[in-house]
Amino acid sequence: MQADGPRSPVAPEKLAVEILEKRMARADWHYTYADDPDTRSSGRTEIAALTRDAGRLAAASVEAAAQVSEIWDRMIPQDYRMTFEGYVGRRHQPPDQADLHREERDKPGDRER
């Protein structure tokens, strides 16, 4: 029987990202609405672990940070504002100064006609 040879250093990272994505798909993102305090506590613990693990994966490489951020943006509910350390996605980035000026400029109100 022939050995598979050395494993790519990217393989464990890729597997970890896939596992995180599966966990995120099963997560109870709406735990705060549960009537049962045990369900709320379990959900809070689950989301905290996902957030922590996403941050750890993002710290592994620039590619992993981008991949985990993309998965995060796709998987979390639209009204969910939490991100993780190392998040590089676009959905929850604070607006830059140009965006702030543009919003102020384009605000309806006192304009000459």
mmCIF file with all atom_site columns, C-alpha atoms in Angstrom:
data_model
loop_
_atom_site.group_PDB
_atom_site.id
_atom_site.type_symbol
_atom_site.label_atom_id
_atom_site.label_alt_id
_atom_site.label_comp_id
_atom_site.label_asym_id
_atom_site.label_entity_id
_atom_site.label_seq_id
_atom_site.pdbx_PDB_ins_code
_atom_site.Cartn_x
_atom_site.Cartn_y
_atom_site.Cartn_z
_atom_site.occupancy
_atom_site.B_iso_or_equiv
_atom_site.pdbx_formal_charge
_atom_site.auth_seq_id
_atom_site.auth_comp_id
_atom_site.auth_asym_id
_atom_site.auth_atom_id
_atom_site.pdbx_PDB_model_num
ATOM 1   C CA . MET A 1 1   ? 0.000   0.000  0.000  1.00 0.00 ? 1   MET A CA 1
ATOM 2   C CA . GLN A 1 2   ? 1.365   3.398  -0.989 1.00 0.00 ? 2   GLN A CA 1
ATOM 3   C CA . ALA A 1 3   ? 1.251   6.370  1.375  1.00 0.00 ? 3   ALA A CA 1
ATOM 4   C CA . ASP A 1 4   ? -0.647  9.447  0.293  1.00 0.00 ? 4   ASP A CA 1
ATOM 5   C CA . GLY A 1 5   ? 2.419   11.596 0.744  1.00 0.00 ? 5   GLY A CA 1
ATOM 6   C CA . PRO A 1 6   ? 2.717   14.787 2.780  1.00 0.00 ? 6   PRO A CA 1
ATOM 7   C CA . ARG A 1 7   ? -0.496  16.655 3.403  1.00 0.00 ? 7   ARG A CA 1
ATOM 8   C CA . SER A 1 8   ? -0.764  20.176 2.173  1.00 0.00 ? 8   SER A CA 1
ATOM 9   C CA . PRO A 1 9   ? -0.625  22.746 4.992  1.00 0.00 ? 9   PRO A CA 1
ATOM 10  C CA . VAL A 1 10  ? -3.770  24.268 3.482  1.00 0.00 ? 10  VAL A CA 1
ATOM 11  C CA . ALA A 1 11  ? -5.787  21.035 3.850  1.00 0.00 ? 11  ALA A CA 1
ATOM 12  C CA . PRO A 1 12  ? -6.387  21.307 7.634  1.00 0.00 ? 12  PRO A CA 1
ATOM 13  C CA . GLU A 1 13  ? -7.325  24.991 7.265  1.00 0.00 ? 13  GLU A CA 1
ATOM 14  C CA . LYS A 1 14  ? -9.740  24.171 4.449  1.00 0.00 ? 14  LYS A CA 1
ATOM 15  C CA . LEU A 1 15  ? -11.317 21.387 6.495  1.00 0.00 ? 15  LEU A CA 1
ATOM 16  C CA . ALA A 1 16  ? -11.683 23.698 9.499  1.00 0.00 ? 16  ALA A CA 1
ATOM 17  C CA . VAL A 1 17  ? -13.432 26.305 7.321  1.00 0.00 ? 17  VAL A CA 1
ATOM 18  C CA . GLU A 1 18  ? -15.814 23.647 5.963  1.00 0.00 ? 18  GLU A CA 1
ATOM 19  C CA . ILE A 1 19  ? -16.615 22.440 9.483  1.00 0.00 ? 19  ILE A CA 1
ATOM 20  C CA . LEU A 1 20  ? -17.236 26.013 10.643 1.00 0.00 ? 20  LEU A CA 1
ATOM 21  C CA . GLU A 1 21  ? -19.606 26.568 7.712  1.00 0.00 ? 21  GLU A CA 1
ATOM 22  C CA . LYS A 1 22  ? -21.585 23.439 8.621  1.00 0.00 ? 22  LYS A CA 1
ATOM 23  C CA . ARG A 1 23  ? -21.767 24.506 12.273 1.00 0.00 ? 23  ARG A CA 1
ATOM 24  C CA . MET A 1 24  ? -22.963 27.946 11.223 1.00 0.00 ? 24  MET A CA 1
ATOM 25  C CA . ALA A 1 25  ? -25.689 26.399 9.064  1.00 0.00 ? 25  ALA A CA 1
ATOM 26  C CA . ARG A 1 26  ? -27.021 24.482 12.077 1.00 0.00 ? 26  ARG A CA 1
ATOM 27  C CA . ALA A 1 27  ? -26.605 27.298 14.616 1.00 0.00 ? 27  ALA A CA 1
ATOM 28  C CA . ASP A 1 28  ? -29.533 28.791 16.493 1.00 0.00 ? 28  ASP A CA 1
ATOM 29  C CA . TRP A 1 29  ? -29.001 32.414 15.468 1.00 0.00 ? 29  TRP A CA 1
ATOM 30  C CA . HIS A 1 30  ? -32.370 33.378 16.963 1.00 0.00 ? 30  HIS A CA 1
ATOM 31  C CA . TYR A 1 31  ? -31.726 31.972 20.444 1.00 0.00 ? 31  TYR A CA 1
ATOM 32  C CA . THR A 1 32  ? -32.585 35.316 22.050 1.00 0.00 ? 32  THR A CA 1
ATOM 33  C CA . TYR A 1 33  ? -36.243 34.777 21.155 1.00 0.00 ? 33  TYR A CA 1
ATOM 34  C CA . ALA A 1 34  ? -36.487 31.420 22.952 1.00 0.00 ? 34  ALA A CA 1
ATOM 35  C CA . ASP A 1 35  ? -38.839 31.202 25.928 1.00 0.00 ? 35  ASP A CA 1
ATOM 36  C CA . ASP A 1 36  ? -36.714 28.586 27.653 1.00 0.00 ? 36  ASP A CA 1
ATOM 37  C CA . PRO A 1 37  ? -33.718 30.031 29.559 1.00 0.00 ? 37  PRO A CA 1
ATOM 38  C CA . ASP A 1 38  ? -31.676 26.869 28.913 1.00 0.00 ? 38  ASP A CA 1
ATOM 39  C CA . THR A 1 39  ? -32.222 27.258 25.171 1.00 0.00 ? 39  THR A CA 1
ATOM 40  C CA . ARG A 1 40  ? -31.117 30.912 25.341 1.00 0.00 ? 40  ARG A CA 1
ATOM 41  C CA . SER A 1 41  ? -28.028 29.964 27.331 1.00 0.00 ? 41  SER A CA 1
ATOM 42  C CA . SER A 1 42  ? -27.159 27.141 24.950 1.00 0.00 ? 42  SER A CA 1
ATOM 43  C CA . GLY A 1 43  ? -27.636 29.409 21.925 1.00 0.00 ? 43  GLY A CA 1
ATOM 44  C CA . ARG A 1 44  ? -25.513 32.159 23.440 1.00 0.00 ? 44  ARG A CA 1
ATOM 45  C CA . THR A 1 45  ? -22.727 29.636 24.117 1.00 0.00 ? 45  THR A CA 1
ATOM 46  C CA . GLU A 1 46  ? -23.001 28.215 20.586 1.00 0.00 ? 46  GLU A CA 1
ATOM 47  C CA . ILE A 1 47  ? -22.783 31.628 18.883 1.00 0.00 ? 47  ILE A CA 1
ATOM 48  C CA . ALA A 1 48  ? -19.909 32.705 21.144 1.00 0.00 ? 48  ALA A CA 1
ATOM 49  C CA . ALA A 1 49  ? -17.990 29.548 20.153 1.00 0.00 ? 49  ALA A CA 1
ATOM 50  C CA . LEU A 1 50  ? -18.664 30.180 16.454 1.00 0.00 ? 50  LEU A CA 1
ATOM 51  C CA . THR A 1 51  ? -17.496 33.783 16.801 1.00 0.00 ? 51  THR A CA 1
ATOM 52  C CA . ARG A 1 52  ? -14.338 32.709 18.628 1.00 0.00 ? 52  ARG A CA 1
ATOM 53  C CA . ASP A 1 53  ? -13.576 29.939 16.120 1.00 0.00 ? 53  ASP A CA 1
ATOM 54  C CA . ALA A 1 54  ? -14.175 32.251 13.146 1.00 0.00 ? 54  ALA A CA 1
ATOM 55  C CA . GLY A 1 55  ? -11.648 34.688 14.635 1.00 0.00 ? 55  GLY A CA 1
ATOM 56  C CA . ARG A 1 56  ? -9.091  31.929 15.136 1.00 0.00 ? 56  ARG A CA 1
ATOM 57  C CA . LEU A 1 57  ? -9.489  30.747 11.559 1.00 0.00 ? 57  LEU A CA 1
ATOM 58  C CA . ALA A 1 58  ? -9.266  34.316 10.248 1.00 0.00 ? 58  ALA A CA 1
ATOM 59  C CA . ALA A 1 59  ? -5.963  34.729 12.077 1.00 0.00 ? 59  ALA A CA 1
ATOM 60  C CA . ALA A 1 60  ? -4.493  31.740 10.201 1.00 0.00 ? 60  ALA A CA 1
ATOM 61  C CA . SER A 1 61  ? -4.093  33.521 6.861  1.00 0.00 ? 61  SER A CA 1
ATOM 62  C CA . VAL A 1 62  ? -5.398  36.351 4.712  1.00 0.00 ? 62  VAL A CA 1
ATOM 63  C CA . GLU A 1 63  ? -7.148  33.806 2.494  1.00 0.00 ? 63  GLU A CA 1
ATOM 64  C CA . ALA A 1 64  ? -8.848  32.170 5.467  1.00 0.00 ? 64  ALA A CA 1
ATOM 65  C CA . ALA A 1 65  ? -9.971  35.566 6.796  1.00 0.00 ? 65  ALA A CA 1
ATOM 66  C CA . ALA A 1 66  ? -11.572 36.398 3.445  1.00 0.00 ? 66  ALA A CA 1
ATOM 67  C CA . GLN A 1 67  ? -13.199 32.979 3.157  1.00 0.00 ? 67  GLN A CA 1
ATOM 68  C CA . VAL A 1 68  ? -14.554 32.948 6.705  1.00 0.00 ? 68  VAL A CA 1
ATOM 69  C CA . SER A 1 69  ? -15.817 36.527 6.333  1.00 0.00 ? 69  SER A CA 1
ATOM 70  C CA . GLU A 1 70  ? -17.654 35.598 3.127  1.00 0.00 ? 70  GLU A CA 1
ATOM 71  C CA . ILE A 1 71  ? -19.254 32.588 4.816  1.00 0.00 ? 71  ILE A CA 1
ATOM 72  C CA . TRP A 1 72  ? -20.153 34.733 7.838  1.00 0.00 ? 72  TRP A CA 1
ATOM 73  C CA . ASP A 1 73  ? -21.858 37.324 5.637  1.00 0.00 ? 73  ASP A CA 1
ATOM 74  C CA . ARG A 1 74  ? -23.783 34.619 3.788  1.00 0.00 ? 74  ARG A CA 1
ATOM 75  C CA . MET A 1 75  ? -24.853 32.558 6.814  1.00 0.00 ? 75  MET A CA 1
ATOM 76  C CA . ILE A 1 76  ? -25.826 35.002 9.531  1.00 0.00 ? 76  ILE A CA 1
ATOM 77  C CA . PRO A 1 77  ? -29.291 36.600 9.596  1.00 0.00 ? 77  PRO A CA 1
ATOM 78  C CA . GLN A 1 78  ? -29.576 39.995 7.880  1.00 0.00 ? 78  GLN A CA 1
ATOM 79  C CA . ASP A 1 79  ? -30.299 41.828 11.144 1.00 0.00 ? 79  ASP A CA 1
ATOM 80  C CA . TYR A 1 80  ? -27.379 40.257 12.991 1.00 0.00 ? 80  TYR A CA 1
ATOM 81  C CA . ARG A 1 81  ? -24.636 42.841 13.559 1.00 0.00 ? 81  ARG A CA 1
ATOM 82  C CA . MET A 1 82  ? -21.966 40.790 15.316 1.00 0.00 ? 82  MET A CA 1
ATOM 83  C CA . THR A 1 83  ? -18.655 40.080 13.606 1.00 0.00 ? 83  THR A CA 1
ATOM 84  C CA . PHE A 1 84  ? -15.452 38.408 14.750 1.00 0.00 ? 84  PHE A CA 1
ATOM 85  C CA . GLU A 1 85  ? -11.855 39.444 15.249 1.00 0.00 ? 85  GLU A CA 1
ATOM 86  C CA . GLY A 1 86  ? -10.195 39.443 11.841 1.00 0.00 ? 86  GLY A CA 1
ATOM 87  C CA . TYR A 1 87  ? -13.450 40.037 9.929  1.00 0.00 ? 87  TYR A CA 1
ATOM 88  C CA . VAL A 1 88  ? -12.741 41.464 6.469  1.00 0.00 ? 88  VAL A CA 1
ATOM 89  C CA . GLY A 1 89  ? -16.192 41.218 4.902  1.00 0.00 ? 89  GLY A CA 1
ATOM 90  C CA . ARG A 1 90  ? -18.122 44.166 3.531  1.00 0.00 ? 90  ARG A CA 1
ATOM 91  C CA . ARG A 1 91  ? -21.524 43.693 5.150  1.00 0.00 ? 91  ARG A CA 1
ATOM 92  C CA . HIS A 1 92  ? -20.707 45.086 8.580  1.00 0.00 ? 92  HIS A CA 1
ATOM 93  C CA . GLN A 1 93  ? -17.776 47.381 7.944  1.00 0.00 ? 93  GLN A CA 1
ATOM 94  C CA . PRO A 1 94  ? -18.103 50.871 9.355  1.00 0.00 ? 94  PRO A CA 1
ATOM 95  C CA . PRO A 1 95  ? -18.520 53.432 6.603  1.00 0.00 ? 95  PRO A CA 1
ATOM 96  C CA . ASP A 1 96  ? -15.371 55.251 5.620  1.00 0.00 ? 96  ASP A CA 1
ATOM 97  C CA . GLN A 1 97  ? -15.067 59.018 5.656  1.00 0.00 ? 97  GLN A CA 1
ATOM 98  C CA . ALA A 1 98  ? -16.017 59.351 1.979  1.00 0.00 ? 98  ALA A CA 1
ATOM 99  C CA . ASP A 1 99  ? -19.236 57.437 2.641  1.00 0.00 ? 99  ASP A CA 1
ATOM 100 C CA . LEU A 1 100 ? -20.026 59.664 5.624  1.00 0.00 ? 100 LEU A CA 1
ATOM 101 C CA . HIS A 1 101 ? -19.552 62.812 3.539  1.00 0.00 ? 101 HIS A CA 1
ATOM 102 C CA . ARG A 1 102 ? -21.608 61.366 0.682  1.00 0.00 ? 102 ARG A CA 1
ATOM 103 C CA . GLU A 1 103 ? -24.453 60.472 3.085  1.00 0.00 ? 103 GLU A CA 1
ATOM 104 C CA . GLU A 1 104 ? -24.412 63.986 4.503  1.00 0.00 ? 104 GLU A CA 1
ATOM 105 C CA . ARG A 1 105 ? -24.297 65.523 1.040  1.00 0.00 ? 105 ARG A CA 1
ATOM 106 C CA . ASP A 1 106 ? -27.093 63.351 -0.369 1.00 0.00 ? 106 ASP A CA 1
ATOM 107 C CA . LYS A 1 107 ? -29.380 63.686 2.648  1.00 0.00 ? 107 LYS A CA 1
ATOM 108 C CA . PRO A 1 108 ? -32.810 65.063 1.712  1.00 0.00 ? 108 PRO A CA 1
ATOM 109 C CA . GLY A 1 109 ? -33.647 68.376 3.276  1.00 0.00 ? 109 GLY A CA 1
ATOM 110 C CA . ASP A 1 110 ? -32.365 71.909 2.886  1.00 0.00 ? 110 ASP A CA 1
ATOM 111 C CA . ARG A 1 111 ? -31.488 72.002 -0.784 1.00 0.00 ? 111 ARG A CA 1
ATOM 112 C CA . GLU A 1 112 ? -31.819 74.852 -3.202 1.00 0.00 ? 112 GLU A CA 1
ATOM 113 C CA . ARG A 1 113 ? -34.305 74.222 -5.914 1.00 0.00 ? 113 ARG A CA 1
#
